Coordinates of C-alpha atoms in Angstrom, one line a residue:
M1 CA 112.5 85.7 49.3
R2 CA 112.0 82.9 51.8
T3 CA 112.6 82.6 55.5
N4 CA 111.8 79.8 57.9
S5 CA 109.5 80.8 60.7
N6 CA 111.9 79.7 63.4
L7 CA 114.7 81.9 62.2
L8 CA 115.0 85.3 63.9
V9 CA 117.0 88.4 62.8
D10 CA 118.3 90.3 65.8
R11 CA 119.4 94.0 65.6
A12 CA 122.9 92.9 64.8
G13 CA 121.6 91.0 61.8
A14 CA 122.6 87.6 63.2
L15 CA 120.5 84.5 62.7
S16 CA 119.8 82.2 65.6
R17 CA 117.7 79.1 66.1
L18 CA 115.6 78.8 69.3
V19 CA 114.5 75.3 70.2
V20 CA 111.8 75.0 72.9
M21 CA 110.1 71.8 74.0
P22 CA 106.4 72.4 74.3
L23 CA 104.8 72.2 77.8
L24 CA 102.0 69.8 78.2
S25 CA 99.2 69.8 80.8
L26 CA 96.6 67.1 81.1
M27 CA 92.9 67.7 81.7
V28 CA 90.2 65.1 81.9
L29 CA 86.6 66.0 81.2
F30 CA 83.7 63.7 81.9
G31 CA 80.4 64.0 80.1
T32 CA 77.1 63.7 81.9
R33 CA 76.5 60.1 82.9
S34 CA 73.0 58.6 82.8
M35 CA 72.0 55.3 84.4
A36 CA 69.8 54.4 81.4
Q37 CA 71.5 51.3 79.9
S38 CA 70.5 52.1 76.3
E39 CA 72.0 55.5 76.2
L40 CA 75.5 56.4 75.0
E41 CA 77.8 57.9 77.6
T42 CA 81.0 59.9 76.9
I43 CA 84.3 60.4 78.7
C44 CA 86.9 62.9 77.3
H45 CA 90.6 63.5 77.9
S46 CA 92.4 66.6 76.9
V47 CA 96.1 67.5 76.6
R48 CA 97.1 71.2 76.3
I49 CA 100.3 72.1 74.6
E50 CA 101.7 75.4 75.7
P51 CA 102.9 77.7 72.9
A52 CA 106.5 77.1 71.8
R53 CA 108.6 78.2 68.8
L54 CA 108.4 76.2 65.6
N55 CA 109.3 73.6 64.7
W56 CA 108.6 71.1 67.5
V57 CA 107.5 67.5 68.1
A58 CA 105.8 66.4 71.3
Q59 CA 105.1 63.0 72.7
L60 CA 101.9 62.7 74.6
E61 CA 99.7 60.1 76.2
I62 CA 96.0 59.8 76.5
P63 CA 94.4 57.4 79.0
Q64 CA 92.8 54.4 77.4
F65 CA 89.2 53.6 77.7
D66 CA 88.6 51.3 80.7
P67 CA 86.8 48.2 79.4
A68 CA 85.2 47.7 82.8
L69 CA 83.0 50.7 82.1
G70 CA 81.3 49.1 79.1
T71 CA 81.6 48.7 75.3
L72 CA 83.5 51.4 73.4
E73 CA 81.6 52.4 70.2
S74 CA 83.4 55.4 68.9
V75 CA 86.5 57.6 69.4
S76 CA 86.4 61.3 68.4
V77 CA 89.7 63.2 68.0
E78 CA 90.0 67.0 67.9
V79 CA 93.2 69.0 67.4
D80 CA 92.8 72.7 68.2
A81 CA 95.8 74.7 67.1
S82 CA 96.7 78.4 67.3
I83 CA 99.7 80.4 66.3
V84 CA 101.1 83.9 67.2
T85 CA 103.5 85.5 64.8
D86 CA 105.7 88.6 65.0
F87 CA 106.5 89.9 61.4
Q88 CA 109.0 92.7 60.8
A89 CA 110.6 94.0 57.7
E90 CA 113.1 96.8 56.8
N91 CA 113.8 97.9 53.2
V92 CA 117.6 98.8 53.2
N93 CA 117.6 99.7 49.5
N94 CA 119.3 103.1 49.0
W95 CA 118.5 103.4 45.3
G96 CA 114.7 103.3 45.4
D97 CA 112.6 106.1 43.9
E98 CA 111.9 109.0 46.4
G99 CA 108.3 108.8 47.6
A100 CA 107.6 105.5 46.0
Y101 CA 106.3 102.5 48.0
A102 CA 106.9 98.8 47.6
P103 CA 104.5 96.0 48.6
V104 CA 105.6 93.3 51.0
T105 CA 103.5 90.1 51.2
A106 CA 104.1 87.5 54.0
S107 CA 102.5 84.0 54.1
I108 CA 102.9 82.1 57.4
N109 CA 101.5 78.5 57.3
T110 CA 101.6 76.0 60.1
T111 CA 100.6 72.3 60.1
V112 CA 99.8 70.7 63.5
C113 CA 99.5 67.0 63.1
L114 CA 98.4 64.2 65.5
Q115 CA 99.6 60.7 64.7
L116 CA 99.1 57.3 66.2
D117 CA 101.7 54.7 65.2
G118 CA 102.5 56.7 62.1
T119 CA 98.8 57.1 61.1
V120 CA 97.5 60.7 60.9
L121 CA 94.4 61.0 63.2
A122 CA 93.7 64.7 62.7
T123 CA 95.4 67.9 61.3
A124 CA 94.9 71.6 62.0
Q125 CA 96.4 74.2 59.7
P126 CA 96.3 77.8 61.0
S127 CA 97.7 80.3 58.6
I128 CA 98.4 84.0 58.3
Q129 CA 98.5 86.2 55.2
R130 CA 99.8 89.7 55.6
Q131 CA 100.4 92.5 53.0
E132 CA 102.1 95.8 53.8
N133 CA 103.5 98.8 51.9
I134 CA 106.8 100.3 52.8
A135 CA 109.0 103.0 51.3
A136 CA 111.0 102.0 48.3
R137 CA 114.1 103.8 49.8
Y138 CA 115.8 103.1 53.2
D139 CA 115.0 105.9 55.7
G140 CA 118.4 105.6 57.3
V141 CA 117.3 104.0 60.6
F142 CA 117.3 100.2 60.9
D143 CA 114.5 99.8 63.4
F144 CA 111.8 97.9 61.6
G145 CA 109.8 101.1 61.7
G146 CA 109.6 104.5 60.1
A147 CA 108.9 104.9 56.4
S148 CA 111.0 102.0 55.3
G149 CA 110.0 99.4 58.0
I150 CA 107.1 97.7 59.5
S151 CA 106.5 95.8 62.7
A152 CA 103.4 93.6 63.0
I153 CA 103.5 92.1 66.5
G154 CA 101.2 89.4 67.9
I155 CA 99.3 88.4 64.8
T156 CA 97.1 85.4 65.6
A157 CA 95.4 82.6 63.8
S158 CA 93.7 79.3 64.8
D159 CA 92.3 76.2 63.2
T160 CA 90.6 73.0 64.3
G161 CA 90.9 69.5 62.8
T162 CA 88.6 66.6 63.8
R163 CA 88.0 62.9 63.1
T164 CA 85.7 60.2 64.4
L165 CA 86.5 56.5 64.4
T166 CA 83.5 54.1 64.9
A167 CA 83.3 50.4 65.5
A168 CA 80.2 50.3 63.3
S169 CA 82.2 51.5 60.3
G170 CA 84.9 48.9 60.8
D171 CA 87.5 51.2 62.4
D172 CA 90.0 49.4 64.7
L173 CA 89.5 50.8 68.2
S174 CA 91.6 48.3 70.0
A175 CA 94.6 50.7 70.6
F176 CA 92.2 52.9 72.6
V177 CA 91.0 50.1 75.0
G178 CA 92.8 49.0 78.1
N179 CA 94.1 50.2 81.5
G180 CA 97.1 52.1 80.2
A181 CA 97.7 55.0 77.9
V182 CA 97.6 55.6 74.1
P183 CA 101.0 57.1 73.0
M184 CA 100.6 59.8 70.3
T185 CA 102.8 62.2 68.5
L186 CA 101.9 65.8 68.0
S187 CA 104.1 67.8 65.6
A188 CA 104.0 71.5 64.5
Q189 CA 105.8 72.4 61.3
G190 CA 105.9 76.0 60.0
Y191 CA 106.7 77.5 56.6
S192 CA 107.0 81.2 55.9
K193 CA 107.2 82.9 52.6
V194 CA 107.9 86.6 52.0
K195 CA 107.6 88.3 48.7
G196 CA 108.5 91.9 47.9
S197 CA 110.7 94.2 45.9
G198 CA 113.7 96.0 47.3
N199 CA 116.6 94.8 49.5
L200 CA 114.6 93.5 52.5
V201 CA 115.7 92.3 55.9
I202 CA 113.0 90.1 57.4
S203 CA 112.3 88.9 60.9
I204 CA 109.6 86.3 61.5
S205 CA 109.0 84.6 64.8
T206 CA 106.1 82.1 65.2
V207 CA 105.0 80.1 68.2
A208 CA 102.3 77.4 68.0
G209 CA 100.3 75.7 70.7
G210 CA 96.9 74.3 71.2
S211 CA 95.1 71.2 72.6
V212 CA 94.3 67.6 71.8
K213 CA 90.9 66.2 72.9
V214 CA 90.0 62.5 72.7
C215 CA 86.4 61.5 73.5
Y216 CA 85.2 57.9 74.1
S217 CA 81.5 57.1 73.5
Y218 CA 80.4 53.9 75.0
R219 CA 77.5 51.9 76.5
R220 CA 77.8 51.1 80.1
T221 CA 77.7 47.6 81.5
P222 CA 74.5 47.5 83.6
P223 CA 75.2 47.8 87.4
G224 CA 73.6 45.6 89.9
G225 CA 71.4 46.7 92.8
G226 CA 68.0 48.3 93.2
F227 CA 69.0 52.0 93.1
C228 CA 70.3 54.8 91.0
V229 CA 72.3 58.0 91.8
F230 CA 72.7 61.5 90.3
V231 CA 74.9 64.5 91.1
E232 CA 73.5 68.0 90.5
G233 CA 76.2 70.3 89.1
Q234 CA 76.9 73.7 90.6
A235 CA 78.3 77.0 89.3
V236 CA 80.0 79.7 91.5
C237 CA 81.9 82.9 91.0
D238 CA 85.7 83.0 90.7
G239 CA 87.3 82.6 94.1
E240 CA 84.3 80.8 95.7
S241 CA 83.8 77.2 96.7
G242 CA 80.7 75.0 96.4
I243 CA 79.2 71.7 97.5
L244 CA 78.3 68.7 95.3
T245 CA 75.8 66.2 96.7
A246 CA 75.1 62.7 95.5
Q247 CA 71.3 61.9 95.5
V248 CA 70.5 58.2 95.8
I249 CA 67.0 57.1 94.6
A250 CA 65.9 53.6 95.5
Q251 CA 63.8 51.8 92.9
A252 CA 60.3 50.5 93.6
T253 CA 61.4 46.9 93.0
G254 CA 64.3 44.8 94.2
T255 CA 66.1 44.9 97.5
Q256 CA 66.5 48.4 98.8
S257 CA 69.5 49.2 100.9
T258 CA 69.5 51.4 104.0
E259 CA 73.2 52.1 103.9
F260 CA 75.4 53.4 101.1
Y261 CA 79.1 53.9 100.7
Y262 CA 80.6 56.8 98.7
T263 CA 83.9 57.3 96.9
W264 CA 84.6 60.6 95.0
Y265 CA 87.0 61.3 92.1
D266 CA 88.1 64.6 90.6
S267 CA 88.3 65.3 86.9
N268 CA 91.7 63.7 86.7
G269 CA 90.5 60.4 88.2
N270 CA 92.2 61.2 91.6
L271 CA 90.6 60.3 94.9
V272 CA 89.1 63.3 96.7
T273 CA 90.6 63.3 100.1
D274 CA 90.1 65.4 103.3
E275 CA 92.7 67.5 105.0
N276 CA 94.3 64.4 106.6
G277 CA 94.7 62.7 103.2
Q278 CA 91.8 60.2 103.8
P279 CA 89.2 59.5 101.1
V280 CA 86.0 61.4 101.5
N281 CA 83.2 58.9 102.0
T282 CA 80.3 61.2 102.6
H283 CA 77.4 61.9 100.3
S284 CA 78.6 65.5 99.7
I285 CA 81.9 67.2 99.1
Q286 CA 83.1 70.8 99.2
V287 CA 85.2 71.8 96.2
D288 CA 86.9 74.9 94.9
Q289 CA 88.5 73.7 91.7
P290 CA 86.4 73.6 88.5
G291 CA 85.8 70.3 86.7
A292 CA 83.7 67.2 86.7
Y293 CA 83.5 65.1 89.9
T294 CA 82.4 61.5 89.8
V295 CA 80.9 59.6 92.7
E296 CA 80.8 55.8 93.0
V297 CA 78.0 54.5 95.3
W298 CA 77.9 51.0 96.8
D299 CA 75.2 49.4 98.9
G300 CA 75.3 46.3 101.2
N301 CA 73.8 44.1 98.5
G302 CA 76.5 44.3 95.9
G303 CA 74.7 47.1 94.0
R304 CA 76.9 49.8 92.4
A305 CA 76.1 53.1 90.6
T306 CA 78.1 56.1 89.4
A307 CA 77.2 59.7 88.5
T308 CA 79.1 62.8 87.6
G309 CA 78.4 66.4 88.4
E310 CA 80.1 69.4 86.9
F311 CA 81.5 72.1 89.2
T312 CA 81.8 75.3 87.2
V313 CA 83.7 78.5 88.2
W314 CA 82.5 81.5 86.3
P315 CA 85.4 83.6 85.1
T316 CA 85.1 87.0 86.7
P317 CA 87.9 89.2 85.4
E318 CA 88.7 92.3 87.5
P319 CA 88.2 95.5 85.5
E320 CA 91.4 97.4 84.5
L321 CA 91.4 101.1 84.8
A322 CA 94.1 103.3 83.2
L323 CA 95.1 106.8 84.4
P324 CA 93.7 109.6 82.3
S325 CA 96.3 111.0 79.9
P326 CA 96.7 113.9 80.3
L327 CA 95.3 114.4 83.8
P328 CA 92.3 116.8 84.0
Q329 CA 92.4 120.4 84.8
A330 CA 90.2 122.0 87.5
G331 CA 86.6 122.1 86.4
Q332 CA 87.2 120.2 83.2
Q333 CA 84.8 117.5 82.0
S334 CA 86.4 114.3 80.9
T335 CA 85.7 110.5 80.6
L336 CA 87.0 107.4 82.2
A337 CA 86.5 103.8 81.0
P338 CA 87.9 100.3 81.6
I339 CA 90.5 99.0 79.2
N340 CA 88.3 96.0 78.3
I341 CA 84.6 96.4 78.0
D342 CA 82.2 93.4 78.1
P343 CA 79.0 94.4 76.2
N344 CA 77.0 91.8 78.2
A345 CA 78.0 93.2 81.6
T346 CA 76.4 95.9 83.7
Y347 CA 78.4 98.8 85.1
E348 CA 78.2 101.0 88.1
W349 CA 80.6 104.0 88.9
T350 CA 81.0 105.7 92.3
I351 CA 83.3 108.5 93.3
N352 CA 85.0 109.4 96.6
A353 CA 86.7 112.8 96.4
T354 CA 89.1 114.4 98.8
G355 CA 88.5 117.9 97.4
P356 CA 85.5 120.0 96.4
G357 CA 83.8 119.9 93.0
W358 CA 84.5 116.4 91.9
A359 CA 81.3 114.8 90.4
I360 CA 80.0 112.2 88.0
V361 CA 78.1 114.0 85.3
D362 CA 76.8 111.2 83.1
G363 CA 77.2 107.5 82.5
Q364 CA 77.1 106.3 86.1
N365 CA 75.7 103.0 84.9
M366 CA 77.6 102.8 81.6
P367 CA 81.1 101.5 80.7
I368 CA 82.2 105.0 80.0
V369 CA 81.6 107.6 82.7
T370 CA 81.7 111.4 82.2
Y371 CA 83.0 113.3 85.3
K372 CA 83.9 116.8 86.3
A373 CA 87.2 117.5 87.9
G374 CA 87.2 119.4 91.2
S375 CA 89.1 122.5 92.1
S376 CA 91.8 120.7 94.1
C377 CA 93.1 117.4 95.6
T378 CA 92.2 114.0 94.2
A379 CA 89.3 111.6 93.6
V380 CA 89.0 107.8 93.8
F381 CA 86.8 106.3 91.1
T382 CA 85.4 102.8 91.7
L383 CA 83.9 100.7 88.9
K384 CA 81.7 97.6 89.8
V385 CA 81.2 95.2 86.8
K386 CA 78.4 92.6 87.1
Y387 CA 78.7 89.8 84.5
P388 CA 75.8 87.8 83.0
S389 CA 76.7 84.9 85.4
G390 CA 75.7 87.2 88.3
C391 CA 79.3 87.5 89.4
S392 CA 80.8 90.9 90.0
K393 CA 84.2 92.5 90.5
E394 CA 85.4 96.0 91.5
A395 CA 88.4 98.1 90.7
S396 CA 89.4 101.6 91.8
I397 CA 91.8 104.2 90.6
R398 CA 93.0 107.5 92.2
F399 CA 94.2 110.6 90.4
G400 CA 94.3 114.3 90.8
L401 CA 94.6 117.4 88.7
Q402 CA 97.0 118.4 86.0
K403 CA 98.3 121.4 87.8
G404 CA 101.4 122.9 89.3
E405 CA 104.1 125.2 88.0
G406 CA 107.4 123.5 89.0
C407 CA 110.5 125.3 87.9
T408 CA 113.6 123.7 86.4
I409 CA 117.1 123.2 87.7
G410 CA 118.2 126.1 85.6
F411 CA 115.6 128.4 87.3
W412 CA 116.8 127.5 90.7
R413 CA 120.5 128.2 89.9
N414 CA 119.9 131.6 88.2
K415 CA 119.4 134.9 90.0
N416 CA 115.6 134.6 89.9
G417 CA 115.6 131.3 91.7
M418 CA 118.4 132.1 94.0
R419 CA 116.5 135.2 95.1
L420 CA 113.8 133.0 96.5
I421 CA 116.0 130.5 98.4
T422 CA 116.2 131.0 102.2
E423 CA 118.2 129.5 105.0
E424 CA 115.2 127.3 105.9
D425 CA 115.4 125.9 102.3
F426 CA 118.9 124.6 103.0
A427 CA 117.7 123.1 106.3
D428 CA 115.1 121.2 104.4
L429 CA 117.5 120.1 101.7
N430 CA 119.5 118.4 104.5
T431 CA 116.6 116.9 106.4
L432 CA 113.1 115.6 105.7
G433 CA 111.2 118.1 107.8
L434 CA 109.9 119.5 104.6
L435 CA 106.2 118.6 105.0
S436 CA 106.0 117.6 108.7
R437 CA 105.5 114.0 107.8
A438 CA 106.7 110.9 109.6
Y439 CA 109.5 109.7 107.3
D440 CA 111.6 106.5 107.7
L441 CA 114.8 108.4 106.8
N442 CA 116.1 111.5 108.6
K443 CA 118.2 113.0 105.8
L444 CA 117.7 114.0 102.2
H445 CA 120.3 111.9 100.5
L446 CA 121.5 114.1 97.7
R447 CA 124.6 112.8 95.8
N448 CA 127.6 114.3 94.1
A449 CA 129.1 113.2 90.7
N450 CA 131.4 110.7 92.4
G451 CA 128.6 109.2 94.5
T452 CA 129.4 110.9 97.8
N453 CA 126.8 112.7 99.9
R454 CA 126.0 116.3 99.1
D455 CA 125.3 118.4 102.2
F456 CA 124.8 122.2 102.5
S457 CA 125.5 122.5 106.2
S458 CA 129.2 123.3 105.9
S459 CA 128.6 127.0 106.4
S460 CA 125.9 129.1 108.1
L461 CA 126.3 131.9 105.4
L462 CA 123.4 131.9 103.1
T463 CA 125.4 133.4 100.2
Y464 CA 128.0 130.7 100.5
N465 CA 125.4 127.9 100.4
K466 CA 123.7 129.5 97.4
G467 CA 127.0 129.4 95.5
V468 CA 127.6 125.8 96.4
L469 CA 124.1 124.9 95.3
G470 CA 124.3 126.8 92.0
N471 CA 127.6 125.2 91.2
W472 CA 126.2 121.7 92.1
F473 CA 123.2 122.3 89.9
T474 CA 125.4 123.6 87.0
Y475 CA 127.4 120.4 86.7
A476 CA 124.6 117.9 87.2
N477 CA 124.6 115.3 84.4
S478 CA 123.5 111.7 83.8
V479 CA 127.0 110.0 83.7
N480 CA 126.1 109.2 87.3
M481 CA 122.3 109.0 87.2
A482 CA 122.2 109.3 91.0
Y483 CA 123.7 112.8 90.6
M484 CA 121.1 113.9 88.0
L485 CA 118.3 112.4 90.1
S486 CA 119.6 114.2 93.2
A487 CA 119.5 117.5 91.3
Q488 CA 116.0 117.0 90.0
L489 CA 114.9 116.0 93.6
A490 CA 116.4 119.1 95.0
A491 CA 114.7 121.3 92.5
F492 CA 111.4 119.5 93.0
T493 CA 111.8 119.9 96.8
L494 CA 112.2 123.7 96.4
N495 CA 109.2 123.8 94.1
V496 CA 107.1 122.2 96.9
R497 CA 108.6 124.4 99.6
H498 CA 107.8 127.6 97.6
G499 CA 104.2 126.6 96.8
F500 CA 104.6 125.8 93.1
Y501 CA 103.3 122.4 94.0
T502 CA 101.2 121.3 97.0
P503 CA 102.3 118.2 98.9
E504 CA 99.1 116.5 97.6
T505 CA 99.7 117.3 93.9
M506 CA 99.7 114.1 91.9
I507 CA 102.8 113.4 89.8
P508 CA 102.8 110.7 87.1
V509 CA 105.8 108.3 87.0
T510 CA 106.2 105.8 84.2
I511 CA 108.2 102.6 85.0
N512 CA 108.5 99.7 82.5
G513 CA 105.6 101.0 80.5
A514 CA 103.2 101.3 83.5
T515 CA 102.2 104.7 84.9
Y516 CA 101.8 105.3 88.6
L517 CA 100.6 108.5 90.4
Y518 CA 102.5 109.8 93.5
A519 CA 101.5 112.6 95.7
A520 CA 104.4 115.1 95.7
A521 CA 105.3 114.3 99.3
D522 CA 105.3 110.6 98.6
L523 CA 107.4 111.0 95.5
I524 CA 110.1 112.9 97.5
E525 CA 110.1 110.1 100.0
E526 CA 110.3 107.4 97.4
V527 CA 113.2 109.0 95.5
N528 CA 115.0 109.7 98.7
K529 CA 114.9 106.0 99.6
L530 CA 116.5 105.2 96.3
L531 CA 119.3 107.7 96.9
A532 CA 119.9 106.4 100.4
D533 CA 120.5 102.8 99.3
Q534 CA 123.9 101.7 100.8
N535 CA 124.0 98.3 99.1
D536 CA 126.6 97.5 96.4
V537 CA 124.8 95.2 93.9
N538 CA 127.1 96.2 91.1
G539 CA 130.2 95.2 93.1
D540 CA 132.1 98.4 92.3
G541 CA 132.8 99.4 95.9
R542 CA 130.2 102.3 95.7
E543 CA 126.8 102.6 97.2
D544 CA 123.9 101.7 94.8
G545 CA 122.1 104.9 95.8
G546 CA 125.1 107.1 95.1
Y547 CA 126.7 105.9 91.9
V548 CA 124.5 104.6 89.0
P549 CA 126.5 104.6 85.7
K550 CA 125.4 103.0 82.4
G551 CA 125.0 99.3 82.9
H552 CA 124.1 99.5 86.5
P553 CA 121.1 97.2 87.4
N554 CA 119.2 100.2 88.9
R555 CA 119.9 102.6 86.0
A556 CA 116.5 102.2 84.3
L557 CA 114.6 102.9 87.6
F558 CA 116.7 105.9 88.4
E559 CA 116.1 107.3 84.9
A560 CA 112.3 106.8 85.2
Y561 CA 112.1 108.8 88.4
S562 CA 114.5 111.4 87.0
K563 CA 112.4 111.9 83.9
A564 CA 109.2 112.2 86.0
L565 CA 110.8 114.9 88.2
D566 CA 112.2 116.6 85.2
A567 CA 108.8 116.8 83.6
A568 CA 107.3 118.1 86.9
N569 CA 110.1 120.7 87.1
N570 CA 109.4 122.0 83.5
N571 CA 106.0 123.8 84.1
C572 CA 107.4 127.2 85.3
R573 CA 105.8 130.3 83.9
R574 CA 108.2 132.7 85.7

């Protein structure tokens, strides 16, 4: 079985071709320049091709070598290519042997080729070989998963191709010399082959990208004058700036100037200017962008010299901390670690707790820290990572205990829950005086099935209001997700009022795959804001906070908060 790597199978089984032009970004890198006339100097130009789906062809240009700099002796070409592939397969054979497995082998090959006037300069060929075993019989669910399916997402491979052309070996370098650009063609062609038994449905999606680097090695034309110049490079941490300074050294012989003129260029060959757009003509410049900076120095006697200094910005990634899952219980020992660990970095953990008993037990200066959870409230853990460059970054995360015994909607509508409800409860279901906090909104915006407001102030009789609440709870459903979210919010509010949760209890909410922690009081306020939304994004004539059916733009967000409240309301032991 064969499939081209740019053919995708969607869930409906349709094939579609996606054509994307690759994005190019140009970067020029200068090698260290020496004033010694006999030494080779190097200047490099790079073009980066952003990943795009196969197959594609990109036209790119590399600046030519300026003959005013000297004599070109060699040209080195490097193609660095990488691919990322998503491979999925589903065996839809209904006649396979029960319990048997069938092998599936996929071969994804890509050729990234750089050409000049039809001549191949360099080629890189990243490839991926993948073998999987799946059930010989269809498991009844077409999802590229389960027993009869596989999903291998984000498989990567890379390769580099190089070539060097030299004048000494007779290679023609004339196309690379001038004051213009060298037009080149970079193409990426993919070929995928899948082999396996059974009746297979295959989905392969491959993107390819990389970079092209061309380096010119040359001998500089000797400058005039009786001086030389050099620029000492500097390295700083991410987010910092630095100063590059040109040092002029007068030679012992010849006419020595007392006045020099400076012109600075960045790594793209652009003039370095001040805030008014005027060229910087001082012996030093302040920079914040990484790269090579070149200075041209002139004296009053016709002498000229150039030098380049590299300004390096050390990458200093901020550590990522994930919430513990599950949250710790009071007095429990557990561990916390960053998502990515750099074995060459040093680590330092600190803790700032709002309740008693929280403490670091072990690993304060290790990537993985062991801590003891306190008896209440929350703690803020801060991790400081210091990298080999000397740069450091910090990240903090706050979480609390896995505690609370929130009761469900069903509990609050039955006789046991109704027995607990007071007139004050109904007052707090109608207002946000619940926790004596300064809220932006003055009403708890509960909603009915049709999106209208649900209020319990129509009667001062407690028995009557209990009946209305119980009936409202009974018919709560997700046809209108605002109705279901309102019911969960009302039950959660009662749980907090009756001490099943404290206002500070941390409740996890997962939105689009990311988990956030809310204090119970903050969660009530956040959900209430959603239900109070009076906009009409859907254009159905109903408020967005009141009527959220399937297909509504806010449906997923309402579902996320409803699921979080439902989970919090399902810990009742009564």
